[in-house]
Coordinates of C-alpha atoms in Angstrom, one line a residue:
M1 CA 0.0 0.0 0.0
R2 CA 1.4 3.4 -1.0
I3 CA -0.1 6.5 0.6
D4 CA 0.4 9.8 -1.1
E5 CA -0.7 13.3 -0.3
H6 CA -3.2 14.6 -2.8
F7 CA -0.9 17.4 -3.9
W8 CA -1.6 16.9 -7.6
S9 CA -5.2 17.7 -7.3
P10 CA -6.2 21.1 -5.8
A11 CA -9.9 20.3 -6.7
H12 CA -10.0 17.0 -4.7
S13 CA -13.4 15.4 -4.5
H14 CA -14.2 12.9 -1.7
E15 CA -16.9 11.1 -3.7
L16 CA -17.3 9.5 -7.1
S17 CA -19.7 11.0 -9.7
E18 CA -23.1 9.5 -10.1
D19 CA -22.2 8.1 -13.5
D20 CA -19.1 6.3 -12.1
L21 CA -21.2 4.8 -9.3
W22 CA -23.7 3.4 -11.9
K23 CA -20.7 1.9 -13.9
I24 CA -19.5 0.2 -10.7
I25 CA -23.0 -1.2 -10.0
D26 CA -23.0 -2.6 -13.6
I27 CA -19.6 -4.2 -13.0
V28 CA -20.9 -5.8 -9.8
K29 CA -23.9 -7.2 -11.6
E30 CA -21.9 -8.5 -14.6
E31 CA -19.2 -10.1 -12.6
N32 CA -21.6 -11.3 -9.8
L33 CA -19.6 -9.7 -7.0
F34 CA -22.5 -9.5 -4.6
R35 CA -21.0 -12.0 -2.1
S36 CA -17.6 -10.5 -2.0
P37 CA -16.9 -9.5 1.7
V38 CA -14.9 -6.3 0.8
L39 CA -14.9 -4.5 -2.6
Y40 CA -12.5 -1.7 -3.6
F41 CA -12.7 -0.1 -7.0
C42 CA -10.0 1.9 -8.7
C43 CA -11.1 5.5 -9.1
D44 CA -9.5 5.8 -12.5
C45 CA -10.3 2.6 -14.4
L46 CA -13.3 1.7 -12.1
E47 CA -12.2 -2.0 -12.1
P48 CA -12.1 -4.0 -8.9
I49 CA -8.9 -4.0 -6.8
A50 CA -8.0 -7.5 -5.7
D51 CA -7.0 -8.0 -2.0
N52 CA -3.4 -8.9 -3.0
D53 CA -3.0 -6.1 -5.6
R54 CA -0.6 -3.3 -4.9
R55 CA -2.5 0.0 -4.7
C56 CA -2.3 3.7 -3.8
R57 CA -4.6 5.3 -1.3
C58 CA -5.4 9.0 -0.8
S59 CA -4.5 10.3 2.7
L60 CA -7.6 12.6 2.7
C61 CA -10.4 10.1 1.8
T62 CA -11.1 6.5 1.0
K63 CA -10.3 6.6 -2.7
Q64 CA -7.9 4.0 -4.0
W65 CA -6.1 3.3 -7.3
H66 CA -4.2 0.6 -9.1
L67 CA -0.5 1.4 -9.3
R68 CA -0.7 1.1 -13.0
C69 CA -3.4 3.9 -13.1
I70 CA -1.4 6.6 -11.3
P71 CA 1.8 8.5 -12.4
A72 CA 5.1 7.9 -10.7
S73 CA 5.6 11.7 -10.6
P74 CA 3.8 14.8 -11.6
D75 CA 6.4 15.7 -14.3
D76 CA 5.6 16.1 -17.9
I77 CA 6.4 13.2 -20.2
H78 CA 7.3 12.6 -23.8
H79 CA 5.5 9.6 -25.4
P80 CA 6.1 7.9 -28.8
F81 CA 2.3 8.1 -29.5
H82 CA 2.6 11.9 -29.4
S83 CA 6.2 12.9 -30.1
Y84 CA 5.5 16.5 -31.2
H85 CA 4.9 18.0 -27.7
P86 CA 5.3 17.0 -24.1
L87 CA 2.2 15.7 -22.3
K88 CA 1.2 17.4 -19.1
L89 CA -0.4 15.5 -16.2
L90 CA -3.9 16.6 -15.4
I91 CA -6.1 15.5 -12.4
D92 CA -9.8 14.7 -12.0
V93 CA -11.4 16.8 -14.8
P94 CA -10.7 16.7 -18.5
P95 CA -10.5 20.1 -20.2
H96 CA -13.9 21.5 -21.1
N97 CA -13.4 21.6 -24.9
S98 CA -11.5 18.3 -25.2
K99 CA -12.8 15.0 -26.5
R100 CA -12.8 13.6 -23.0
E101 CA -11.5 10.2 -24.1
C102 CA -8.1 8.5 -24.3
D103 CA -6.6 8.6 -27.8
A104 CA -4.9 5.2 -27.2
C105 CA -7.8 3.1 -26.0
Q106 CA -10.8 5.4 -26.8
E107 CA -12.2 4.9 -23.3
E108 CA -13.4 7.7 -21.0
L109 CA -10.9 9.8 -19.0
Q110 CA -11.2 9.6 -15.2
S111 CA -8.7 10.7 -12.5
Y112 CA -5.2 10.7 -13.9
F113 CA -4.3 11.4 -17.5
Y114 CA -1.7 13.1 -19.7
H115 CA -2.9 15.9 -22.1
C116 CA -1.6 18.1 -24.9
S117 CA -3.7 21.2 -25.1
M118 CA -2.3 22.3 -28.5
C119 CA -3.3 19.0 -30.2
D120 CA -6.2 18.0 -27.9
F121 CA -4.4 14.7 -27.3
S122 CA -5.1 12.8 -24.1
M123 CA -3.9 9.5 -22.7
H124 CA -4.5 7.4 -19.6
V125 CA -1.6 7.0 -17.3
R126 CA -2.0 3.2 -17.6
C127 CA -1.9 3.5 -21.4
S128 CA 1.2 5.7 -21.3
K129 CA 3.0 2.9 -19.4
D130 CA 2.3 0.4 -22.2
P131 CA 3.7 2.0 -25.4
P132 CA 3.1 0.2 -28.7
P133 CA 6.0 -1.9 -30.0
P134 CA 7.7 -0.2 -33.0
I135 CA 7.7 -3.4 -35.1
V136 CA 5.5 -6.5 -35.0
E137 CA 6.9 -9.4 -37.0
T138 CA 4.3 -12.1 -36.1
A139 CA 1.0 -10.4 -36.3
K140 CA -2.0 -12.6 -37.0
C141 CA -3.6 -10.1 -39.3
H142 CA -0.8 -10.0 -42.0
E143 CA 2.0 -12.2 -43.3
H144 CA 4.5 -9.3 -43.5
T145 CA 6.3 -7.3 -40.8
L146 CA 4.2 -4.3 -39.6
T147 CA 5.6 -1.0 -38.5
C148 CA 4.0 1.5 -36.1
M149 CA 3.6 4.8 -37.9
V150 CA 3.7 7.5 -35.2
R151 CA 1.6 10.1 -37.0
N152 CA -1.7 11.9 -36.4
D153 CA -3.4 10.4 -39.4
T154 CA -6.9 9.1 -39.8
F155 CA -7.3 5.7 -41.5
T156 CA -9.6 2.7 -42.1
C157 CA -8.4 -0.5 -40.4
N158 CA -8.2 -3.3 -43.0
A159 CA -8.9 -5.9 -40.2
C160 CA -12.2 -4.5 -38.9
G161 CA -13.2 -1.8 -41.4
T162 CA -13.7 0.9 -38.8
H163 CA -12.2 4.4 -38.5
G164 CA -8.9 4.9 -36.7
E165 CA -6.8 7.9 -35.6
R166 CA -3.1 8.1 -34.8
C167 CA -0.4 5.5 -34.9
P168 CA -1.6 2.7 -37.3
Y169 CA 0.4 -0.4 -37.9
V170 CA 1.4 -0.3 -41.6
C171 CA 2.7 -2.6 -44.3
A172 CA 4.1 -0.3 -46.9
P173 CA 4.4 -2.9 -49.8
C174 CA 0.8 -4.0 -49.4
G175 CA -0.7 -0.6 -48.5
V176 CA -2.7 -1.9 -45.5
M177 CA -3.2 -0.4 -42.0
F178 CA -4.4 -1.8 -38.8
H179 CA -5.4 -0.7 -35.3
R180 CA -3.0 -1.8 -32.6
E181 CA -5.8 -4.0 -31.0
C182 CA -6.6 -5.6 -34.4
I183 CA -3.2 -6.9 -35.3
N184 CA -3.8 -10.0 -33.3
L185 CA -7.5 -10.6 -33.9
P186 CA -8.3 -14.3 -33.4
H187 CA -8.8 -16.4 -36.6
V188 CA -11.4 -19.0 -35.5
I189 CA -13.8 -18.3 -32.6
N190 CA -17.2 -19.3 -31.2
I191 CA -19.8 -16.5 -30.7
N192 CA -23.1 -16.8 -28.8
R193 CA -25.2 -15.6 -31.8
H194 CA -24.4 -18.6 -34.0
D195 CA -24.1 -22.4 -33.5
H196 CA -21.2 -22.8 -35.9
R197 CA -17.7 -21.5 -35.6
V198 CA -16.9 -18.3 -37.4
S199 CA -13.5 -17.5 -39.1
H200 CA -11.9 -14.1 -39.8
T201 CA -11.3 -13.2 -43.4
Y202 CA -9.7 -10.0 -44.9
S203 CA -12.1 -9.7 -47.9
L204 CA -15.5 -11.3 -48.2
G205 CA -15.6 -10.7 -51.9
F206 CA -18.0 -8.4 -53.7
G207 CA -21.6 -8.4 -52.4
K208 CA -24.1 -6.7 -50.2
R209 CA -24.2 -8.1 -46.7
K210 CA -25.4 -7.1 -43.2
C211 CA -23.9 -7.9 -39.9
M212 CA -26.0 -10.5 -38.1
I213 CA -25.4 -8.9 -34.7
C214 CA -25.8 -5.1 -35.3
H215 CA -27.7 -5.5 -38.6
K216 CA -25.7 -2.8 -40.3
K217 CA -23.8 -2.9 -43.6
V218 CA -20.6 -4.9 -43.8
D219 CA -18.1 -3.5 -46.3
W220 CA -16.8 -6.4 -48.3
R221 CA -13.4 -4.7 -48.9
Y222 CA -12.4 -5.1 -45.2
G223 CA -12.1 -7.8 -42.7
A224 CA -15.0 -9.6 -41.1
Y225 CA -16.0 -12.9 -39.6
S226 CA -18.1 -15.5 -41.6
C227 CA -19.4 -19.0 -41.2
S228 CA -17.8 -21.6 -43.5
K229 CA -21.0 -23.7 -43.4
C230 CA -23.2 -20.8 -44.3
P231 CA -20.9 -18.0 -45.7
D232 CA -23.6 -16.2 -47.8
Y233 CA -25.9 -16.1 -44.8
Y234 CA -23.9 -15.4 -41.7
V235 CA -21.4 -12.5 -41.7
V236 CA -20.4 -10.4 -38.6
H237 CA -18.3 -7.3 -38.2
S238 CA -14.9 -7.9 -36.5
K239 CA -15.7 -5.5 -33.7
C240 CA -19.2 -7.1 -33.1
A241 CA -17.8 -10.7 -33.1
T242 CA -15.1 -9.9 -30.5
R243 CA -17.3 -8.0 -28.1
V244 CA -17.0 -9.3 -24.5
D245 CA -20.8 -10.1 -24.5
V246 CA -20.5 -12.1 -27.7
W247 CA -17.1 -13.9 -27.7
D248 CA -15.9 -16.2 -24.9
G249 CA -12.3 -15.0 -25.4
E250 CA -10.9 -18.3 -26.7
E251 CA -9.0 -18.6 -30.0
L252 CA -9.8 -22.0 -31.6
E253 CA -7.3 -22.1 -34.4
G254 CA -4.6 -24.6 -33.6
L255 CA -6.3 -25.7 -30.4
E256 CA -6.1 -29.4 -29.7
G257 CA -9.4 -31.1 -29.1
V258 CA -12.5 -32.4 -30.9
A259 CA -13.3 -30.8 -34.2
E260 CA -16.6 -29.0 -34.5
E261 CA -17.8 -31.5 -37.1
D262 CA -17.2 -34.4 -34.8
I263 CA -19.5 -33.1 -32.0
D264 CA -22.7 -35.0 -32.0
V265 CA -25.7 -32.8 -31.2
S266 CA -28.4 -35.2 -32.5
P267 CA -31.0 -35.9 -29.7
F268 CA -32.0 -39.3 -31.0
K269 CA -31.0 -42.5 -32.8
V270 CA -33.0 -43.6 -35.8
I271 CA -34.4 -47.1 -35.3
E272 CA -36.3 -47.3 -38.6
E273 CA -35.9 -44.5 -41.1
G274 CA -39.0 -42.3 -41.2
I275 CA -40.9 -44.6 -38.8
S276 CA -39.3 -44.8 -35.3
I277 CA -36.6 -43.2 -33.2
E278 CA -35.0 -43.6 -29.8
H279 CA -35.0 -40.2 -28.1
F280 CA -32.6 -39.4 -25.3
S281 CA -35.5 -38.1 -23.1
H282 CA -37.6 -41.3 -23.1
E283 CA -37.0 -44.9 -22.4
H284 CA -39.4 -46.3 -25.0
I285 CA -39.3 -46.3 -28.8
L286 CA -41.2 -43.4 -30.3
Y287 CA -43.2 -43.7 -33.6
K288 CA -43.7 -41.0 -36.1
I289 CA -47.4 -40.1 -36.6
E290 CA -48.9 -38.1 -39.4
D291 CA -51.8 -36.0 -38.4
E292 CA -54.4 -37.9 -40.3
D293 CA -53.2 -41.2 -38.9
D294 CA -53.6 -40.2 -35.2
I295 CA -57.2 -40.6 -34.3
D296 CA -56.4 -40.3 -30.5
I297 CA -55.3 -36.6 -30.7
Q298 CA -57.9 -34.3 -29.3
R299 CA -58.3 -31.2 -31.3
D300 CA -59.1 -29.0 -28.3
G301 CA -55.5 -28.5 -27.3
S302 CA -55.6 -30.7 -24.2
I303 CA -52.7 -33.0 -25.6
R304 CA -49.4 -31.2 -25.1
C305 CA -45.9 -31.7 -26.3
E306 CA -43.5 -32.9 -23.6
A307 CA -40.7 -30.5 -24.8
C308 CA -42.4 -27.1 -25.5
V309 CA -45.6 -28.0 -23.5
H310 CA -47.7 -26.3 -26.2
P311 CA -50.7 -28.1 -27.7
I312 CA -50.4 -30.6 -30.6
F313 CA -53.0 -29.9 -33.3
S314 CA -52.2 -30.8 -36.9
E315 CA -48.4 -30.9 -36.6
K316 CA -46.4 -34.0 -37.2
H317 CA -45.3 -35.7 -34.0
Y318 CA -43.8 -38.7 -32.3
K319 CA -45.7 -40.9 -30.0
C320 CA -45.0 -43.7 -27.5
V321 CA -47.4 -46.7 -27.8
E322 CA -46.5 -47.8 -24.2
C323 CA -47.3 -44.6 -22.4
D324 CA -48.7 -41.1 -23.0
F325 CA -45.4 -39.5 -24.0
I326 CA -45.8 -37.3 -27.1
I327 CA -43.5 -34.7 -28.8
H328 CA -43.6 -32.5 -31.8
E329 CA -41.4 -33.6 -34.7
T330 CA -39.7 -30.2 -34.6
C331 CA -39.1 -30.5 -30.9
A332 CA -37.7 -34.1 -31.2
N333 CA -35.1 -32.6 -33.6
L334 CA -33.8 -30.0 -31.1
P335 CA -30.0 -30.2 -30.9
L336 CA -28.4 -31.3 -27.6
R337 CA -26.2 -28.1 -27.7
K338 CA -27.2 -24.6 -28.5
R339 CA -25.7 -21.1 -28.3
H340 CA -27.7 -18.2 -27.1
W341 CA -27.0 -14.5 -26.5
L342 CA -27.6 -14.7 -22.8
S343 CA -24.2 -16.3 -22.3
T344 CA -20.9 -16.7 -24.1
K345 CA -20.9 -20.4 -23.2
P346 CA -23.0 -23.1 -24.8
F347 CA -26.4 -24.3 -23.4
Y348 CA -27.2 -28.0 -23.1
L349 CA -30.6 -29.6 -23.7
N350 CA -32.1 -30.9 -20.4
A351 CA -35.3 -33.1 -20.5
N352 CA -36.1 -31.7 -17.1
K353 CA -37.0 -35.1 -15.6
D354 CA -34.6 -35.3 -12.6
D355 CA -37.0 -34.2 -9.9
I356 CA -40.6 -33.6 -10.9
T357 CA -41.1 -31.4 -7.8
K358 CA -38.3 -29.0 -8.9
S359 CA -38.9 -29.2 -12.6
L360 CA -40.8 -25.8 -12.7
F361 CA -38.3 -23.2 -13.7
R362 CA -38.2 -19.5 -14.8
C363 CA -36.8 -18.8 -18.2
G364 CA -33.9 -16.5 -18.1
A365 CA -35.0 -14.7 -21.3
C366 CA -38.8 -14.2 -21.1
E367 CA -39.1 -14.6 -17.3
T368 CA -42.1 -16.9 -17.7
T369 CA -42.6 -20.2 -15.8
S370 CA -42.2 -23.5 -17.6
N371 CA -42.0 -27.2 -16.9
G372 CA -41.0 -28.5 -20.3
F373 CA -37.6 -29.2 -21.7
R374 CA -35.0 -26.6 -21.0
Y375 CA -31.6 -25.4 -22.3
T376 CA -29.2 -24.9 -19.4
E377 CA -25.8 -23.1 -19.1
P378 CA -24.2 -25.0 -16.2
D379 CA -21.7 -22.4 -15.0
E380 CA -24.1 -19.5 -14.6
G381 CA -27.2 -21.6 -14.0
V382 CA -29.3 -19.8 -16.7
S383 CA -32.2 -21.8 -18.2
L384 CA -34.1 -21.2 -21.4
D385 CA -37.5 -22.6 -22.4
M386 CA -37.7 -24.1 -25.9
R387 CA -39.2 -21.1 -27.6
C388 CA -36.7 -18.5 -26.2
A389 CA -33.8 -20.7 -27.1
F390 CA -34.5 -20.3 -30.8
V391 CA -35.4 -16.6 -30.9
I392 CA -32.6 -15.4 -33.2
S393 CA -30.9 -12.3 -31.9
S394 CA -30.5 -10.6 -35.2
Y395 CA -34.1 -10.6 -36.5
C396 CA -37.6 -11.6 -35.6
D397 CA -40.1 -12.4 -38.3
Y398 CA -43.1 -11.1 -36.5
E399 CA -46.4 -10.0 -38.0
C400 CA -47.4 -7.6 -35.2
H401 CA -44.7 -5.0 -36.1
P402 CA -44.6 -3.2 -39.5
H403 CA -40.8 -3.6 -39.8
I404 CA -40.5 -7.3 -40.4
G405 CA -37.1 -8.8 -39.8
M406 CA -35.8 -5.7 -38.1
L407 CA -35.9 -6.6 -34.4
I408 CA -32.6 -7.4 -32.8
W409 CA -31.2 -8.0 -29.3
A410 CA -28.9 -5.0 -28.5
Q411 CA -27.5 -3.0 -25.6
P412 CA -29.2 -1.6 -23.6
N413 CA -31.5 -4.7 -23.5
R414 CA -33.9 -3.5 -20.9
G415 CA -36.9 -1.5 -22.0
D416 CA -40.6 -1.0 -22.3
C417 CA -42.3 -3.7 -24.4
G418 CA -44.6 -2.5 -27.2
G419 CA -46.7 -5.7 -26.8
C420 CA -47.5 -5.9 -23.1
M421 CA -46.6 -2.3 -22.2
L422 CA -44.4 -3.5 -19.3
L423 CA -40.8 -2.8 -18.4
K424 CA -38.8 -5.9 -19.2
K425 CA -35.3 -7.1 -18.5
H426 CA -34.7 -8.4 -22.1
V427 CA -36.2 -6.8 -25.2
L428 CA -35.7 -6.9 -29.0
R429 CA -35.3 -3.5 -30.5
C430 CA -36.2 -2.3 -34.0
T431 CA -33.2 -1.2 -36.1
E432 CA -35.3 1.0 -38.4
P433 CA -34.3 4.6 -38.1
E434 CA -36.5 6.8 -35.8
C435 CA -38.5 3.7 -34.6
D436 CA -38.3 3.1 -30.9
F437 CA -40.4 -0.1 -30.9
S438 CA -39.2 -2.8 -28.5
L439 CA -40.6 -6.3 -27.9
C440 CA -40.0 -8.5 -24.9
L441 CA -39.3 -12.2 -25.3
A442 CA -42.6 -13.2 -23.7
C443 CA -44.5 -11.4 -26.4
A444 CA -42.1 -12.4 -29.2
T445 CA -42.7 -16.1 -28.4
L446 CA -46.5 -15.9 -28.1
P447 CA -48.2 -18.5 -30.4
K448 CA -49.5 -16.9 -33.6
K449 CA -52.6 -19.1 -33.4
I450 CA -54.1 -20.9 -30.4
K451 CA -57.3 -22.8 -29.6
R452 CA -59.4 -22.6 -26.5
K453 CA -61.1 -25.7 -25.1
G454 CA -64.6 -25.9 -26.4
D455 CA -64.0 -23.6 -29.4
E456 CA -64.3 -24.9 -32.9
H457 CA -62.0 -22.4 -34.6
F458 CA -58.5 -21.1 -34.0
L459 CA -57.7 -17.7 -32.5
F460 CA -55.1 -15.6 -34.2
L461 CA -52.8 -13.0 -32.6
R462 CA -53.5 -9.5 -33.9
H463 CA -52.5 -5.9 -33.2
G464 CA -53.6 -2.4 -34.5
E465 CA -56.8 -3.4 -36.1
K466 CA -58.4 -0.7 -38.3
A467 CA -61.6 -0.5 -36.5
N468 CA -63.8 2.1 -34.9
G469 CA -64.6 2.0 -31.2
K470 CA -63.4 -0.7 -28.8
Y471 CA -63.8 -4.5 -28.5
W472 CA -64.9 -6.6 -25.6
C473 CA -63.0 -9.6 -24.2
E474 CA -65.3 -12.7 -24.2
V475 CA -63.6 -14.0 -21.0
C476 CA -63.4 -11.1 -18.5
E477 CA -66.1 -9.0 -20.3
T478 CA -64.1 -5.8 -20.1
V479 CA -63.0 -3.3 -22.8
L480 CA -60.2 -4.2 -25.2
D481 CA -58.6 -1.5 -27.2
P482 CA -57.2 -2.9 -30.5
H483 CA -55.1 0.1 -31.1
E484 CA -53.2 -0.2 -27.8
E485 CA -53.3 -3.9 -26.9
W486 CA -52.4 -7.1 -28.6
F487 CA -55.2 -9.6 -28.6
Y488 CA -56.5 -12.9 -30.0
T489 CA -59.5 -13.0 -32.3
C490 CA -61.4 -15.5 -34.3
H491 CA -61.6 -14.8 -38.1
V492 CA -65.0 -16.6 -38.3
S493 CA -67.0 -15.4 -35.3
G494 CA -65.1 -12.2 -34.7
V495 CA -64.9 -12.7 -31.0
T496 CA -61.9 -11.1 -29.2
F497 CA -59.8 -11.9 -26.1
H498 CA -57.1 -10.4 -24.0
I499 CA -53.9 -12.2 -24.3
K500 CA -53.8 -12.8 -20.5
C501 CA -57.3 -14.3 -20.7
V502 CA -56.2 -16.9 -23.3
V503 CA -52.6 -17.9 -22.3
G504 CA -52.7 -16.9 -18.6
E505 CA -49.8 -16.6 -16.3
F506 CA -48.3 -20.0 -17.2
P507 CA -48.3 -20.1 -21.1
N508 CA -45.3 -22.5 -21.1
A509 CA -46.4 -24.8 -18.3
K510 CA -48.1 -28.2 -18.6
P511 CA -51.0 -28.8 -16.1
G512 CA -51.2 -31.9 -14.0
F513 CA -48.0 -31.6 -11.8
T514 CA -47.6 -31.0 -8.1
Y515 CA -44.9 -28.7 -6.7
H516 CA -43.6 -27.4 -3.4
Y517 CA -45.2 -24.0 -3.0
Q518 CA -41.8 -22.2 -3.1
S519 CA -41.3 -23.5 -6.7
V520 CA -44.4 -21.7 -7.9
L521 CA -44.6 -18.6 -5.6
G522 CA -40.9 -18.0 -5.2
E523 CA -38.8 -18.1 -2.1
T524 CA -40.5 -15.2 -0.3
P525 CA -38.7 -15.0 3.1
S526 CA -41.8 -14.0 5.0
L527 CA -43.4 -17.3 3.9
I528 CA -40.4 -19.6 4.1
Y529 CA -39.7 -18.7 7.7
S530 CA -43.3 -18.7 8.9
R531 CA -44.8 -21.7 7.1
V532 CA -42.2 -24.4 6.9
Y533 CA -43.0 -27.4 9.2
V534 CA -40.0 -29.0 10.9
S535 CA -41.7 -32.3 10.9
S536 CA -43.4 -33.8 7.9
D537 CA -45.9 -35.8 10.0
Y538 CA -48.6 -33.3 9.4
G539 CA -48.3 -33.2 5.6
E540 CA -46.5 -31.0 3.1
E541 CA -47.7 -27.7 1.7
I542 CA -48.0 -28.1 -2.1
I543 CA -49.5 -26.5 -5.1
H544 CA -51.1 -28.2 -8.1
L545 CA -51.3 -26.6 -11.6
V546 CA -54.7 -27.5 -12.9
P547 CA -56.7 -26.5 -16.1
N548 CA -59.6 -24.2 -15.5
D549 CA -62.0 -26.5 -17.3
R550 CA -64.8 -27.1 -14.8
V551 CA -68.4 -26.3 -15.8
T552 CA -68.5 -23.7 -13.1
R553 CA -65.3 -21.8 -12.6
P554 CA -63.9 -22.1 -9.0
K555 CA -64.0 -19.2 -6.7
C556 CA -60.6 -17.6 -5.8
A557 CA -59.8 -18.0 -2.0
S558 CA -58.1 -14.7 -2.0
C559 CA -59.9 -12.1 -4.3
G560 CA -63.3 -13.9 -4.1
S561 CA -63.9 -13.7 -7.9
R562 CA -64.4 -16.6 -10.3
C563 CA -61.0 -17.7 -11.6
L564 CA -60.6 -16.7 -15.3
P565 CA -57.1 -17.9 -16.5
P566 CA -56.9 -21.1 -18.4
L567 CA -54.4 -22.5 -15.8
I568 CA -55.0 -21.9 -12.1
L569 CA -53.5 -22.9 -8.8
R570 CA -55.0 -25.5 -6.4
L571 CA -53.5 -25.2 -3.0
F572 CA -53.1 -28.1 -0.5
L573 CA -52.1 -26.5 2.7
V574 CA -51.6 -28.0 6.2
D575 CA -54.9 -27.8 8.2
T576 CA -56.5 -26.0 5.3
Y577 CA -59.1 -27.4 3.0
E578 CA -58.4 -27.5 -0.7
V579 CA -58.6 -24.0 -2.2
Y580 CA -58.2 -22.4 -5.6
C581 CA -56.4 -19.2 -6.5
C582 CA -56.4 -17.2 -9.8
D583 CA -52.7 -16.6 -10.0
V584 CA -49.5 -16.3 -8.1
K585 CA -50.5 -12.9 -6.6
C586 CA -53.7 -14.3 -5.2
A587 CA -51.9 -17.4 -3.9
L588 CA -49.3 -15.3 -2.1
Q589 CA -51.9 -13.1 -0.5
F590 CA -53.9 -16.1 0.7
M591 CA -50.9 -17.7 2.3
M592 CA -50.0 -14.5 4.0
D593 CA -53.6 -14.1 5.3
T594 CA -53.6 -17.6 6.7
T595 CA -50.1 -17.6 8.2
E596 CA -51.3 -16.5 11.7
V597 CA -53.8 -19.4 11.9
Y598 CA -51.0 -21.7 10.6
Q599 CA -48.6 -20.7 13.3
E600 CA -51.2 -21.1 16.1
L601 CA -52.0 -24.6 15.0
K602 CA -48.2 -25.4 14.9
R603 CA -47.8 -24.1 18.5
K604 CA -50.7 -26.2 19.7
R605 CA -49.2 -29.4 18.1
N606 CA -45.8 -28.7 19.5
L607 CA -47.4 -28.4 23.0
I608 CA -49.1 -31.7 22.5
N609 CA -45.9 -33.4 21.4

């Protein structure tokens, strides 16, 4: 620990700015540092300071810095990046008319930096301690030796195709220039937007292409990444492909291990071509059924696929003749491994059969509850339901937005959904200029057509109907505004429904299973500590997901109204008769209301024992 007087900074501030505090909060969230006993952050680079790191501390306040981020002395320096004039050390605040960013790394200036007022040139202290090598002989980007040209010249980098300023690496015979950070771009990598590996190339060849991450034009004259299995379809900017939220940081070229083509991602073995398969999720042989051949399928949607838990209507499917296992043909072909933009590591298909009482999970993308198959990323514990796992991040072919194919997942990914009008953690954003439309994953994965029990015709998802006045929902009998809300309607009868009245709170859950109440209602501390029985002699508090298909809708034990959603909750509580609740909110309220009676009964039983 080095302790210095703050003599360099006459305008010393004891606190970080609000913007810096929010950046630190984002770092804590991204790196999952919530459980760290003590956290110190460098007041210049804002990165965490490890316990064993050497550091400098201000004698007047609690601010700390990495040694690499502070100067050894307050003297002016001469640097090869800016050889024209000496650089003067400045503290805390960049000059008012400056660019306010480092010319070496293009990141924001914080506490300590060097500056030339005549040229408006600035550089972090840490960047000044890492000058560029004058010559690079083994650069990955080029077969010839590259020389650092210390000049204040703008250029276009041949490796990434983006603008550059000052000190490019140059090959004079070939007439190419590169950013310092691009001279060692990886050649072969995995990205979380595509299931195949992508390779860097320095010219795609003539053609019009768009980056499948940012959806902007890719200049074919400069470097980019492309997929060898689908080169005309999948192309990505070099900068987009190597972002920390896209690439896992591993170079695959020359890496020993199993080649990509040798990795088996097939979920089944073919027993008889076109007739039967052996699927990894089921112990019996499954037989392929054409729609017209299956007389047992009920067309009211009560038969559901084991994987996506959505109804099976006229789709081709596989069926077990020994039990009631049934699965869509498309779901049976889901690969065992999948990449998704929620993590830079691969997700693996899980049949979700280990513990039926814990099989209810919350999808990390759409935040809805499901009990079907899931894709799981083991390290971070993120799970995806079947529909969200296959929402492509670079487009969304959706009929309820006029700009078809222009919705992408991009930072910032939190926003207000244009479908449900709620603030959501993950949204797809429209790339069309001057369009601020966003769509959450729950709305993006809504079925385009659905069928209610007892209805003869399908209902279709619609939005923005050209109609006068307002509609009425046939379930809740309240007003439905077609210009503001998405809704389902029948093309034959013209009846309309709110989405929540058709799909309910559990659109991706299959009824008929029993769970511990925490699995459905969440681990609410006030309930966990007040309702858990130490002994199981008096029964276990559980919740049953049941279809709301009785002739007379059951009455909610909490709000007192008749339950409207298609899937409702039946509660089996200790010393409480069987009750029904409309949704999670009502179930939580009922359990809170009955906790006092519950605890009194528990005290009496403890006295008896």
